[in-house]
PDB file of C-alpha atoms in Angstrom:
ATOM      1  CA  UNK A   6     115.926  91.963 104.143  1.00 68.00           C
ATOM      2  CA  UNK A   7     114.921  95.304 102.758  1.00 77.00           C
ATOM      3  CA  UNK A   8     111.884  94.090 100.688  1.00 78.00           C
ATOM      4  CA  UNK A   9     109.482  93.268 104.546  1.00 83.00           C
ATOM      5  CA  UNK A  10     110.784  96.631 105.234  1.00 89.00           C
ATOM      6  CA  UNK A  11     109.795  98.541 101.686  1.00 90.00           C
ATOM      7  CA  UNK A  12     106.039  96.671 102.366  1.00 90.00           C
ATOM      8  CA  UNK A  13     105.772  98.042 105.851  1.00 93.00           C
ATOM      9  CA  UNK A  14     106.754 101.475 104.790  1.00 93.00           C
ATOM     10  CA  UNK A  15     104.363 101.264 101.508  1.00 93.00           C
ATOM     11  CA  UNK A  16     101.106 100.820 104.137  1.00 94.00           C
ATOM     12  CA  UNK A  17     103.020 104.094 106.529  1.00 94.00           C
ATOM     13  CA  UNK A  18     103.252 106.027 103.026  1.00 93.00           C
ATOM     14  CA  UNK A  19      99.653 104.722 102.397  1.00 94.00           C
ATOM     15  CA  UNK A  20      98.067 106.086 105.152  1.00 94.00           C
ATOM     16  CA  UNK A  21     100.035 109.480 105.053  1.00 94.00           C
ATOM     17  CA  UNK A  22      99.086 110.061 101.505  1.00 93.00           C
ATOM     18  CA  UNK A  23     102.886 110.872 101.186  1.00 91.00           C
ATOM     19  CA  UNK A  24     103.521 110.630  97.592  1.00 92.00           C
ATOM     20  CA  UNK A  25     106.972 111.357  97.059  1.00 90.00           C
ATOM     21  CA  UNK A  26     107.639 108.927  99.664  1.00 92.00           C
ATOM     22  CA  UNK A  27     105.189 106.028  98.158  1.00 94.00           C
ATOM     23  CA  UNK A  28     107.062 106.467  94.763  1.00 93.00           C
ATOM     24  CA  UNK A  29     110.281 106.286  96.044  1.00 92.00           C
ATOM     25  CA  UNK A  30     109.170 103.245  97.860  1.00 93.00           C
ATOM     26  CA  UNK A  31     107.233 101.765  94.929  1.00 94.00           C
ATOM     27  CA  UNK A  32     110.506 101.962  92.352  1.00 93.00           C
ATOM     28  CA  UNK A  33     112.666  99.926  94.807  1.00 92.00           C
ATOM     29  CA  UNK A  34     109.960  97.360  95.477  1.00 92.00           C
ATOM     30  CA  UNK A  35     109.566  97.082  91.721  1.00 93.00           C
ATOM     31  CA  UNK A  36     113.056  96.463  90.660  1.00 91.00           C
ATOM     32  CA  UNK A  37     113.830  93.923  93.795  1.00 88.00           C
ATOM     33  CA  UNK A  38     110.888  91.991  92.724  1.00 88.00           C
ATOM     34  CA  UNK A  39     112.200  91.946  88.580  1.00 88.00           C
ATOM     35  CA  UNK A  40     115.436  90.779  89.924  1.00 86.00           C
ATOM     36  CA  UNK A  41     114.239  88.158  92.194  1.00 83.00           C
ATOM     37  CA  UNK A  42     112.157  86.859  89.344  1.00 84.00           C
ATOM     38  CA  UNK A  43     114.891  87.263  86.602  1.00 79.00           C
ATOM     39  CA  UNK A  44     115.889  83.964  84.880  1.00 65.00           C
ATOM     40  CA  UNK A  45     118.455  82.000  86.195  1.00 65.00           C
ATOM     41  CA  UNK A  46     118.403  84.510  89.649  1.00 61.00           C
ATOM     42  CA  UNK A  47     117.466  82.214  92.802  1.00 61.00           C
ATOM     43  CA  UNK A  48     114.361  82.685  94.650  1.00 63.00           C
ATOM     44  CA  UNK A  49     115.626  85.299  96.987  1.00 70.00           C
ATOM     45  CA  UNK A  50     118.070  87.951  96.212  1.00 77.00           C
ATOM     46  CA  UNK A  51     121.120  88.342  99.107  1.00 79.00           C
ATOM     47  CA  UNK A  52     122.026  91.924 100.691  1.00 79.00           C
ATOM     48  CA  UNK A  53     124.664  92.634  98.384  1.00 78.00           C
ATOM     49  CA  UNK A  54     122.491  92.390  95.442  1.00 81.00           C
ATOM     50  CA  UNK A  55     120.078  94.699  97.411  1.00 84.00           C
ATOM     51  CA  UNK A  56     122.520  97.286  97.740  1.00 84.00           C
ATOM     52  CA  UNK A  57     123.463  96.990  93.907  1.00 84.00           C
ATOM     53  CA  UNK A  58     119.932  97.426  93.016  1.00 88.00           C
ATOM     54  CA  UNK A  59     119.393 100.672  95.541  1.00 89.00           C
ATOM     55  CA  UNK A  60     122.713 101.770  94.038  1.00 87.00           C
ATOM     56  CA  UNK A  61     121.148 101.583  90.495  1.00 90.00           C
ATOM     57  CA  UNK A  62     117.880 103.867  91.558  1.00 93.00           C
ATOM     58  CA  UNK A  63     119.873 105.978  92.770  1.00 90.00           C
ATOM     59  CA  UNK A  64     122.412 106.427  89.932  1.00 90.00           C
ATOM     60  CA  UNK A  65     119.304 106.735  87.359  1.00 93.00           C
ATOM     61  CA  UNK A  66     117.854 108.865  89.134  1.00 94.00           C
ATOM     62  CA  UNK A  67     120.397 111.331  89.448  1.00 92.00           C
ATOM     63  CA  UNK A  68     121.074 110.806  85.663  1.00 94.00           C
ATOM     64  CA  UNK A  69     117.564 111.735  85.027  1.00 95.00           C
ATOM     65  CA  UNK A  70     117.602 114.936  87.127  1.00 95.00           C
ATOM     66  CA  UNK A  71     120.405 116.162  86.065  1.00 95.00           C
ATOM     67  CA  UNK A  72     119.059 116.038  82.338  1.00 96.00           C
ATOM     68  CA  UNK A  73     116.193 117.845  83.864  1.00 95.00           C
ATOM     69  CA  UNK A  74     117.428 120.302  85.387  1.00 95.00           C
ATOM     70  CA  UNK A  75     119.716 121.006  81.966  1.00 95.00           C
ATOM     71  CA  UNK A  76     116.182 121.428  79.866  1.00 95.00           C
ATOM     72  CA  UNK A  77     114.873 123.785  82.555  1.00 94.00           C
ATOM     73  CA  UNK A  78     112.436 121.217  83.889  1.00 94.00           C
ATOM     74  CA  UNK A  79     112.857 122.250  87.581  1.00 93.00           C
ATOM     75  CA  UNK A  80     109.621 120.267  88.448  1.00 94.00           C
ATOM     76  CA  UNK A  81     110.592 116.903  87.096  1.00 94.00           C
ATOM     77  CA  UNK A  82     114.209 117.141  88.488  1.00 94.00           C
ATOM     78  CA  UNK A  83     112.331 117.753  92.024  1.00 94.00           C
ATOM     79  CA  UNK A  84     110.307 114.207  91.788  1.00 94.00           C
ATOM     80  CA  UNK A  85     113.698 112.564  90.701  1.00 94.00           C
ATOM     81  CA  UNK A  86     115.540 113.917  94.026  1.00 94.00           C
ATOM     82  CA  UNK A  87     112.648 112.978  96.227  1.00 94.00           C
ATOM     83  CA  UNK A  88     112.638 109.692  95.285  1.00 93.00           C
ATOM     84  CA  UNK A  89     116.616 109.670  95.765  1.00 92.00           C
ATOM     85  CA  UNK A  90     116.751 111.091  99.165  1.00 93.00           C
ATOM     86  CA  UNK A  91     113.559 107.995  99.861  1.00 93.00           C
ATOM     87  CA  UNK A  92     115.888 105.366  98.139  1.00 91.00           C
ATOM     88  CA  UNK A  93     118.771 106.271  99.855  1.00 88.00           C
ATOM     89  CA  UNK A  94     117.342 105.821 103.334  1.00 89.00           C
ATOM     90  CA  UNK A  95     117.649 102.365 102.760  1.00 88.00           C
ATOM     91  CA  UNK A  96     121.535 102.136 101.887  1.00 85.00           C
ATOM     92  CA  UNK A  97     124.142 102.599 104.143  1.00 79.00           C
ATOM     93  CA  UNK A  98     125.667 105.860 105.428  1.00 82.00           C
ATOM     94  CA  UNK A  99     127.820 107.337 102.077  1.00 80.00           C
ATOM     95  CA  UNK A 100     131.201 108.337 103.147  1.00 82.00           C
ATOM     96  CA  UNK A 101     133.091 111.649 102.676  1.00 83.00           C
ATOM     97  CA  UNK A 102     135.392 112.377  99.933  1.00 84.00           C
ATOM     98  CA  UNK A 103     138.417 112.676 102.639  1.00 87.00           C
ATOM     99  CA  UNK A 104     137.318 109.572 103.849  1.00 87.00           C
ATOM    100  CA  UNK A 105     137.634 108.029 100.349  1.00 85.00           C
ATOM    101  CA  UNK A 106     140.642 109.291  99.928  1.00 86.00           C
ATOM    102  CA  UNK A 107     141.926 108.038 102.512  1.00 87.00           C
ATOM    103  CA  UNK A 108     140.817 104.729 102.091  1.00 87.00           C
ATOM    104  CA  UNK A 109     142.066 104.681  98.408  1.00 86.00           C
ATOM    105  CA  UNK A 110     145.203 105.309  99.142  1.00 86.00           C
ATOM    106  CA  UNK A 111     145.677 102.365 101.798  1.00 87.00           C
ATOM    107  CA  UNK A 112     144.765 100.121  99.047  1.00 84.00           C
ATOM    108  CA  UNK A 113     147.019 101.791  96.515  1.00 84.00           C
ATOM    109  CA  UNK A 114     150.300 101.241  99.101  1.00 84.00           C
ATOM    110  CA  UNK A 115     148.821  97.664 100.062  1.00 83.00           C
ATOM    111  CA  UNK A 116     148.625  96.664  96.487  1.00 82.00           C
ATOM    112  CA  UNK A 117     151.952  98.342  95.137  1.00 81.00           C
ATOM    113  CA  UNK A 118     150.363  99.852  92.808  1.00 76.00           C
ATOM    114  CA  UNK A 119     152.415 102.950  91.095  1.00 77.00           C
ATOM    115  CA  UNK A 120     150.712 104.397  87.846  1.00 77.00           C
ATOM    116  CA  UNK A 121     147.758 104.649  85.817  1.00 80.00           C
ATOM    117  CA  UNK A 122     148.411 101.115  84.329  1.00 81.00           C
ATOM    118  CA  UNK A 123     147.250  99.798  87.763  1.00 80.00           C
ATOM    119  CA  UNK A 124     143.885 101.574  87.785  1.00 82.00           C
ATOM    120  CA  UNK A 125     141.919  98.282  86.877  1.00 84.00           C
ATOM    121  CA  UNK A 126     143.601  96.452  90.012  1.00 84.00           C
ATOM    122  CA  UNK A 127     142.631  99.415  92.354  1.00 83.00           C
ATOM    123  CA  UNK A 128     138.981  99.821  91.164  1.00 85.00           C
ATOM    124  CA  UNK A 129     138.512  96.201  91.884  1.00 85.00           C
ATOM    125  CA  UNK A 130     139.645  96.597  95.726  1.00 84.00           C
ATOM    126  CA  UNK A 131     138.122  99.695  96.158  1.00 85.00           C
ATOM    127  CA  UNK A 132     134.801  99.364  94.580  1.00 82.00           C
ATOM    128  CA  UNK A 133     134.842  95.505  96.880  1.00 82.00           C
ATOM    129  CA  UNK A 134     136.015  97.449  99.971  1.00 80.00           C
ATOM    130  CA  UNK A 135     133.575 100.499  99.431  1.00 80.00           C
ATOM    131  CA  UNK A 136     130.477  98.890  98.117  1.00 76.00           C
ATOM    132  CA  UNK A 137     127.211 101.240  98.860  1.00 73.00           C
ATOM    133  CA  UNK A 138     129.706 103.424 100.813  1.00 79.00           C
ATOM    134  CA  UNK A 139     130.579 105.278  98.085  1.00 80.00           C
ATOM    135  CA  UNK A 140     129.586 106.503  94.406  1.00 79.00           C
ATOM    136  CA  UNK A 141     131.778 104.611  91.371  1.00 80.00           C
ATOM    137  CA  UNK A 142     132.515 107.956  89.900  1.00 82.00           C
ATOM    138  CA  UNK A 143     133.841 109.253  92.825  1.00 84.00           C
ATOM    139  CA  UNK A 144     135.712 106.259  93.323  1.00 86.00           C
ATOM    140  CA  UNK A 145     137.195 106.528  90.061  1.00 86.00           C
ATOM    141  CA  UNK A 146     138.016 110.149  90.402  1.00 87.00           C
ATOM    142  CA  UNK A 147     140.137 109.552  93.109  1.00 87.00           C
ATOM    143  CA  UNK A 148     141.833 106.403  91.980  1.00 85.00           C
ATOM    144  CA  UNK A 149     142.816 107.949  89.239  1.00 85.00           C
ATOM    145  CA  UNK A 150     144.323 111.441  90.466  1.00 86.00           C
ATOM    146  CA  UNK A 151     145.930 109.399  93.432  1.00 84.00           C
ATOM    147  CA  UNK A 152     147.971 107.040  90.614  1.00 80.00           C
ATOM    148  CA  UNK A 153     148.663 110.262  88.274  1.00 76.00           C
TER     149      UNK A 153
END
C-alpha cells in the first residue's frame, strides 16, 4: 500500500529538509487519508483507488501550472511540477504515445468498432486496459482520430 510508503518517505524528506519533495509527499498523504475517511468508503482504500487518487494530483496539478505559466507566474508553475514529478514516482511507468496507439487500436479491431458512434465503447476498454498507464486526454485523442 502506498500510504506506509508516503510515511516513510515524509520522515526521509524530514530529515533532508527537502521541501519540494515533503509537499509533494504531504498532498498525496492528504487526499488518501480524505478518501479513506469519506462516507460510505470502507476503512481501507484498494490499489486501484490509489492510482485514481495519484492520477487526480497529478491532473490538478498540471491544470494549475499550466494556468500559471499562462499569467507569467513562472515561480508558482515550478512548485506545481515539483510536486508532479514527486507524485508521479509513486504511479506506474506512463507509456508512449506509439505505445498507446498501438494498444488502442487492438481494442478498436477486438471490439468491431468502426466510427465515432463507438467512441463511448472504446474509452471504456481502453481507459480499463490503460489505467495509470496513460493520461485520459491522450487516450481520448487517439481514440478518437483512430475511429475518424
Amino acid at each position: 500500500m502506498v500510504s506506509t510508503i508516503i510515511d516513510q518517505e515524509i520522515k526521509k524528506a524530514m530529515l533532508a529538509k527537502d521541501q519540494a519533495k515533503l509537499r509533494g509527499l504531504r498532498a498525496i498523504k492528504a487526499a488518501l487519508l480524505l478518501a479513506r475517511t469519506e462516507k460510505g468508503s470502507a476503512e481501507e482504500i484498494n490499489e486501484e483507488a490509489e492510482l485514481k487518487i495519484l492520477q487526480r494530483l497529478v491532473k490538478q496539478r498540471k491544470e494549475s501550472a499550466d494556468i500559471y505559466k499562462q499569467q507569467g507566474r513562472e515561480d508558482l508553475s515550478v512548485i506545481e511540477e515539483e510536486e508532479i514529478e514527486v507524485i508521479s514516482q509513486f504511479m506506474p511507468q506512463q507509456l508512449g504515445r506509439e505505445e498507446v496507439e498501438a494498444l488502442i487500436a487492438g481494442l478498436i479491431k477486438d471490439s468491431g468498432a468502426n466510427s465515432v458512434k463507438d467512441m463511448g465503447k472504446v474509452m471504456g476498454l481502453a481507459n480499463k486496459e490503460l489505467a495509470g498507464k496513460a493520461d485520459g486526454k491522450l487516450i481520448a485523442e487517439i481514440v478518437k482520430s483512430q475511429l475518424a
